[in-house]
XYZ file of C-alpha atoms in Angstrom:
386
model
C 0.324 0.420 0.124
C 3.070 2.189 0.643
C 4.449 1.892 -2.740
C 1.160 2.340 -4.139
C 0.074 5.346 -2.073
C 4.053 6.581 -2.809
C 3.135 6.377 -6.666
C -0.199 7.924 -6.662
C 1.265 10.817 -4.741
C 4.017 11.017 -7.120
C 1.685 10.786 -9.724
C -0.115 13.400 -7.974
C 3.023 15.400 -8.083
C 3.612 14.842 -11.566
C 0.077 15.866 -12.997
C 0.697 18.761 -10.520
C 4.190 19.693 -11.840
C 2.997 19.856 -15.525
C -0.374 21.931 -14.728
C 2.171 24.016 -13.189
C 4.345 24.401 -15.899
C 2.039 24.416 -19.508
C 0.915 27.869 -18.572
C 4.036 29.441 -18.814
C 4.667 27.676 -22.355
C 2.226 30.066 -24.277
C 3.092 33.360 -23.138
C 6.675 32.053 -24.027
C 6.181 31.499 -27.711
C 4.002 34.566 -28.681
C 6.617 36.362 -26.678
C 9.382 34.945 -29.203
C 7.008 35.408 -31.818
C 6.590 39.022 -30.891
C 10.228 39.880 -30.461
C 10.958 38.475 -34.363
C 8.388 40.503 -35.230
C 9.439 43.786 -33.403
C 12.854 43.262 -34.889
C 11.778 42.313 -38.327
C 9.853 45.915 -38.289
C 12.587 47.847 -37.197
C 15.075 46.114 -39.875
C 12.146 47.407 -42.221
C 11.828 50.529 -40.759
C 15.645 51.210 -40.904
C 15.932 50.134 -44.684
C 13.038 52.596 -45.092
C 15.021 55.286 -43.998
C 17.970 54.816 -45.477
C 16.283 54.247 -48.823
C 14.587 57.585 -48.625
C 17.588 59.107 -47.520
C 20.254 58.069 -49.587
C 18.522 57.271 -52.706
C 15.166 59.583 -52.918
C 12.716 56.437 -52.817
C 9.657 58.653 -51.836
C 7.813 57.046 -48.802
C 4.187 58.024 -49.976
C 2.146 58.288 -53.319
C 3.110 60.910 -55.620
C 1.585 64.338 -56.083
C 0.382 65.040 -59.461
C 1.856 68.509 -61.023
C -0.002 70.094 -63.469
C 1.642 70.120 -66.569
C 0.864 73.550 -67.934
C 1.959 76.263 -65.404
C -0.098 79.478 -66.353
C 2.512 82.184 -67.995
C 1.231 84.760 -65.249
C 3.154 82.686 -62.951
C 6.668 82.058 -64.986
C 9.345 84.113 -63.558
C 7.330 85.967 -61.053
C 10.329 86.703 -58.737
C 12.054 88.361 -61.357
C 12.145 91.974 -62.538
C 12.128 90.724 -66.177
C 8.863 89.433 -66.132
C 7.631 93.367 -65.791
C 9.764 94.877 -68.136
C 10.108 92.353 -70.267
C 7.889 93.202 -73.843
C 4.993 90.764 -74.516
C 6.791 88.368 -77.092
C 3.541 87.604 -79.075
C 0.511 90.286 -79.417
C -2.055 87.929 -79.912
C -3.100 87.187 -76.499
C -6.452 86.218 -75.398
C -7.559 88.941 -73.039
C -10.880 90.719 -73.481
C -10.955 94.165 -73.619
C -12.133 94.601 -70.029
C -8.969 92.528 -69.034
C -6.527 94.045 -71.008
C -7.546 98.038 -70.338
C -7.152 96.902 -66.384
C -4.027 95.085 -66.982
C -2.506 98.343 -68.662
C -3.819 100.838 -66.530
C -1.063 99.919 -63.645
C 1.074 102.561 -62.685
C 4.042 102.659 -60.447
C 3.968 104.839 -57.806
C 8.077 104.976 -57.777
C 9.329 107.354 -60.530
C 12.765 106.151 -61.280
C 13.229 102.737 -62.532
C 15.494 100.078 -61.343
C 16.836 99.108 -64.447
C 18.519 101.310 -68.178
C 15.429 102.097 -69.619
C 15.763 103.696 -72.551
C 12.426 105.059 -73.841
C 10.827 104.262 -76.789
C 8.007 105.521 -79.322
C 4.872 103.053 -80.082
C 3.532 103.682 -83.341
C 0.167 102.720 -83.634
C -1.523 101.917 -87.017
C -5.378 102.473 -87.183
C -6.008 100.388 -90.571
C -8.787 98.574 -92.533
C -6.182 96.264 -93.900
C -3.174 96.135 -95.448
C -0.565 99.198 -95.303
C 0.351 100.529 -98.483
C 3.258 102.988 -97.025
C 4.754 100.320 -95.339
C 8.251 100.221 -97.356
C 8.257 103.767 -96.417
C 7.864 103.289 -92.745
C 10.632 100.665 -93.260
C 13.114 103.243 -94.853
C 12.456 105.614 -91.765
C 13.167 103.025 -88.719
C 16.027 101.493 -90.177
C 18.448 101.404 -88.139
C 16.958 102.940 -84.907
C 16.048 99.196 -83.243
C 15.478 99.420 -79.484
C 13.840 103.187 -80.113
C 10.381 102.272 -81.426
C 7.629 99.696 -81.463
C 4.877 98.981 -83.671
C 1.171 98.064 -83.400
C -1.280 97.661 -86.151
C -5.027 97.324 -85.361
C -6.982 95.649 -88.789
C -10.163 94.429 -89.044
C -10.546 90.747 -87.835
C -10.758 89.304 -91.010
C -7.391 90.730 -92.002
C -4.152 88.432 -92.291
C -1.334 90.133 -92.457
C 1.451 88.666 -94.559
C 4.803 90.677 -93.762
C 8.355 88.812 -94.024
C 10.018 87.825 -90.796
C 12.509 90.906 -91.644
C 9.851 93.285 -91.755
C 8.999 95.660 -88.798
C 5.370 95.063 -89.079
C 6.241 91.170 -88.663
C 3.528 89.401 -86.226
C 2.834 93.285 -84.900
C -1.087 92.899 -85.401
C -3.143 93.099 -81.830
C -6.402 91.354 -81.126
C -8.963 93.514 -82.889
C -12.861 94.080 -83.438
C -14.716 96.029 -86.261
C -14.812 99.284 -86.482
C -17.600 102.124 -87.604
C -16.227 105.401 -88.822
C -17.714 108.309 -86.451
C -18.995 106.046 -83.529
C -17.594 104.611 -80.169
C -15.762 101.470 -81.843
C -13.409 103.814 -83.727
C -12.086 105.117 -80.169
C -12.535 101.452 -78.432
C -9.645 100.425 -81.113
C -7.692 103.433 -80.405
C -7.840 102.627 -76.517
C -6.815 98.933 -77.503
C -4.187 100.281 -79.605
C -2.783 102.396 -76.378
C -3.650 99.091 -73.839
C -1.344 97.273 -76.031
C 1.650 99.309 -76.611
C 1.396 100.396 -72.342
C 1.806 96.645 -71.698
C 5.994 97.393 -72.950
C 6.855 99.683 -70.033
C 9.399 100.812 -72.363
C 7.109 102.511 -74.508
C 6.677 106.481 -73.409
C 5.534 107.998 -76.273
C 2.342 107.056 -78.127
C 1.283 108.056 -81.825
C -1.820 107.152 -83.369
C -1.578 106.966 -87.237
C -3.371 105.592 -90.541
C -2.488 103.443 -93.644
C -2.658 106.878 -95.313
C -0.031 108.283 -92.954
C 3.437 108.834 -93.865
C 6.448 110.546 -91.962
C 7.836 114.291 -93.039
C 11.212 114.126 -91.551
C 13.939 111.033 -90.422
C 13.569 109.125 -87.174
C 16.057 111.468 -85.520
C 13.768 114.567 -85.791
C 11.213 113.308 -84.652
C 12.012 111.643 -81.560
C 13.966 114.415 -80.274
C 10.999 116.589 -80.647
C 8.357 114.154 -79.253
C 10.662 113.332 -76.010
C 11.742 117.053 -75.824
C 8.368 118.263 -75.723
C 6.906 119.373 -72.349
C 3.463 118.582 -73.945
C 1.482 116.099 -75.688
C 0.035 116.864 -78.803
C -3.828 116.338 -78.851
C -5.535 118.905 -81.340
C -8.513 120.063 -78.870
C -10.614 123.542 -79.453
C -13.747 125.347 -79.114
C -15.386 125.516 -82.589
C -18.795 127.921 -82.322
C -20.383 126.025 -85.040
C -23.031 123.297 -85.836
C -20.148 121.018 -86.239
C -18.449 122.120 -82.905
C -20.528 123.047 -79.981
C -23.848 122.078 -82.651
C -22.844 118.695 -81.938
C -23.617 118.851 -77.852
C -25.900 116.774 -76.230
C -26.694 118.512 -73.012
C -27.679 115.013 -71.479
C -23.831 115.125 -70.808
C -23.738 117.873 -68.297
C -22.949 118.214 -65.408
C -20.430 116.371 -65.894
C -19.420 117.942 -69.221
C -21.070 121.240 -69.917
C -21.407 123.263 -73.035
C -18.341 125.185 -72.141
C -16.227 121.994 -71.493
C -16.858 120.459 -75.452
C -14.175 120.674 -77.430
C -12.999 119.420 -81.142
C -9.998 118.069 -82.747
C -8.573 115.571 -85.058
C -8.375 112.155 -84.477
C -4.917 111.721 -84.671
C -2.569 112.232 -81.823
C 0.386 111.683 -79.731
C 0.524 111.456 -75.793
C 3.058 110.459 -73.092
C 2.456 107.671 -71.134
C 0.387 109.582 -68.346
C -2.029 110.681 -70.639
C -2.032 107.131 -72.203
C -3.203 105.722 -68.935
C -5.359 108.248 -68.419
C -7.714 107.396 -71.490
C -7.290 103.627 -71.379
C -8.178 104.218 -67.460
C -11.236 106.230 -67.977
C -14.968 104.778 -67.038
C -15.968 108.659 -66.074
C -16.452 110.252 -69.367
C -16.811 106.499 -71.756
C -20.681 106.455 -70.846
C -21.708 109.443 -71.467
C -19.858 109.710 -74.659
C -21.105 106.259 -75.869
C -24.450 107.484 -75.377
C -24.589 110.878 -76.457
C -22.316 111.585 -78.912
C -23.614 109.333 -81.781
C -23.683 110.637 -85.552
C -24.121 113.200 -86.345
C -21.700 113.898 -83.405
C -18.218 112.209 -84.462
C -17.086 111.131 -80.663
C -13.129 110.168 -82.193
C -13.212 114.116 -82.646
C -14.799 114.795 -79.626
C -14.279 112.384 -76.640
C -10.761 112.127 -75.858
C -10.082 116.043 -76.944
C -12.857 117.147 -74.361
C -11.834 114.371 -71.647
C -8.033 115.784 -71.440
C -8.575 119.413 -71.806
C -10.928 119.251 -68.567
C -8.624 116.658 -66.958
C -5.239 117.590 -68.221
C -4.936 120.851 -69.668
C -1.738 121.867 -69.049
C -0.181 118.720 -70.554
C -1.706 118.793 -73.941
C -0.075 121.678 -76.635
C -3.730 121.560 -78.455
C -2.686 120.720 -81.887
C -1.551 117.781 -83.599
C 1.730 116.536 -85.141
C -0.016 115.504 -88.532
C -0.680 117.639 -91.668
C -4.289 117.362 -93.366
C -5.445 119.092 -96.257
C -9.159 120.420 -95.687
C -9.434 123.169 -98.209
C -11.211 120.923 -100.865
C -14.193 120.722 -98.365
C -16.409 117.735 -97.567
C -16.202 115.046 -94.754
C -13.022 113.730 -95.529
C -9.346 115.508 -96.277
C -7.923 116.027 -99.267
C -5.841 112.610 -100.669
C -3.032 113.070 -102.340
C -1.593 110.565 -105.149
C 1.009 110.187 -107.730
C 0.800 113.282 -109.451
C 0.731 115.377 -105.840
C 4.567 114.578 -104.848
C 6.933 117.112 -106.127
C 9.603 119.197 -103.861
C 6.790 122.002 -103.847
C 4.192 119.946 -101.972
C 6.469 119.638 -99.027
C 7.739 122.581 -99.147
C 3.978 124.327 -98.837
C 3.650 121.804 -96.145
C 6.763 122.743 -94.268
C 6.161 126.772 -94.192
C 2.158 126.551 -93.774
C 2.364 127.318 -90.177
C 3.610 128.905 -87.235
C 3.067 127.176 -84.248
C 4.519 127.294 -80.021
C 6.403 124.407 -78.873
C 7.826 124.288 -75.657
C 5.685 127.731 -75.587
C 7.665 129.187 -77.931
C 7.525 130.249 -81.828
C 8.761 127.291 -84.495
C 8.345 126.765 -88.008
C 8.752 122.693 -87.283
C 5.006 122.210 -86.553
C 3.922 118.795 -88.503
C 6.221 115.769 -88.293
C 3.151 113.302 -90.272
C 1.375 113.973 -93.016
C -2.298 112.414 -94.634
C -4.039 111.285 -96.850
C -1.599 109.359 -99.211
C -2.890 107.064 -101.666
C -1.124 103.959 -102.498
C -0.117 105.404 -106.153
C 2.036 108.222 -104.143
C 4.728 105.445 -102.186
C 6.926 105.308 -105.965
C 7.610 109.119 -105.916
C 7.511 109.165 -101.993
C 10.551 106.618 -102.361
C 12.468 108.577 -104.760
C 11.969 111.803 -103.065
C 12.501 110.498 -99.217
C 16.200 110.990 -99.181
C 16.648 114.254 -100.542
C 13.099 116.185 -99.505
C 12.444 114.259 -96.119
C 15.658 113.247 -94.970
C 15.524 109.600 -94.658
């Protein structure tokens, strides 16, 4: 009995021993598995950081970047983005956007770069420029001192060679009607496009029938040294002056403010901005100056005589001949182009230049027919000086 009892006791002890050690085996395996997983995880983390640091491997999903960057954000940290002239005049801005953009004016008058002031020659035309070869000769050798802008009918496709100063100088345009506000819209459109080039300081409106009367050096010196801009503006008492005034324009524009003048002008940058930024006078003239009130003869002339009378010379630089009568000035053809013809123009007037009498009053003339081109080219060197 004793051995059996001992065996039973030993068996009991063995079972007790097994029961005592079995619960400890499971946590040990779990702990070992956890340790192995932890070591592997740390290893993967270390490898990932190593790859990111030394091989630039991204640890997140790549962010898709836009493939087209808007041009207005290109080189915004460089002064060149502000002073570089537009490389392509055929932008996609509408008139509202264009006028707003062109109205930007620096408040600091000195320039932080070497600015060479330029003349902007702005051609308002239906289509081709018959006098282009003469203008080419006039401008030759003066690159960097001028810019060219052409407003033609939208349907007109210019075909100038790459060597021409008129190559790709056509701006986005709209249809214009003689004597209506669309004509002034076209002029403002030309000014606004020219204002986008910060180096343009003087702005001359010309037609396809205009020619230069002097060489470029004389023209540049005359304009750059003038204390005034050249906008013809006078008070005409007859039916073609005050007779076109509409009382509905008062009190903004009274009869005593009403002015008339030639469409063709030269203005400096300050006045050019005033013209394109105007939202005060424009609605009045659009609504109350319609044929037989020809708005291109009154709008800018009246507005500037009110807003900046001390800055305009009250005369135009463009010669025209109204002696033949009618609604339009005389047109000159091949038979008119002689030395005596130009002598008559040069001696036709005494004017004020910087408040002093001068016999040099006209820098340009119109209207010239295409047939006048050949004799003009023949006389340009001897008579016109270029």
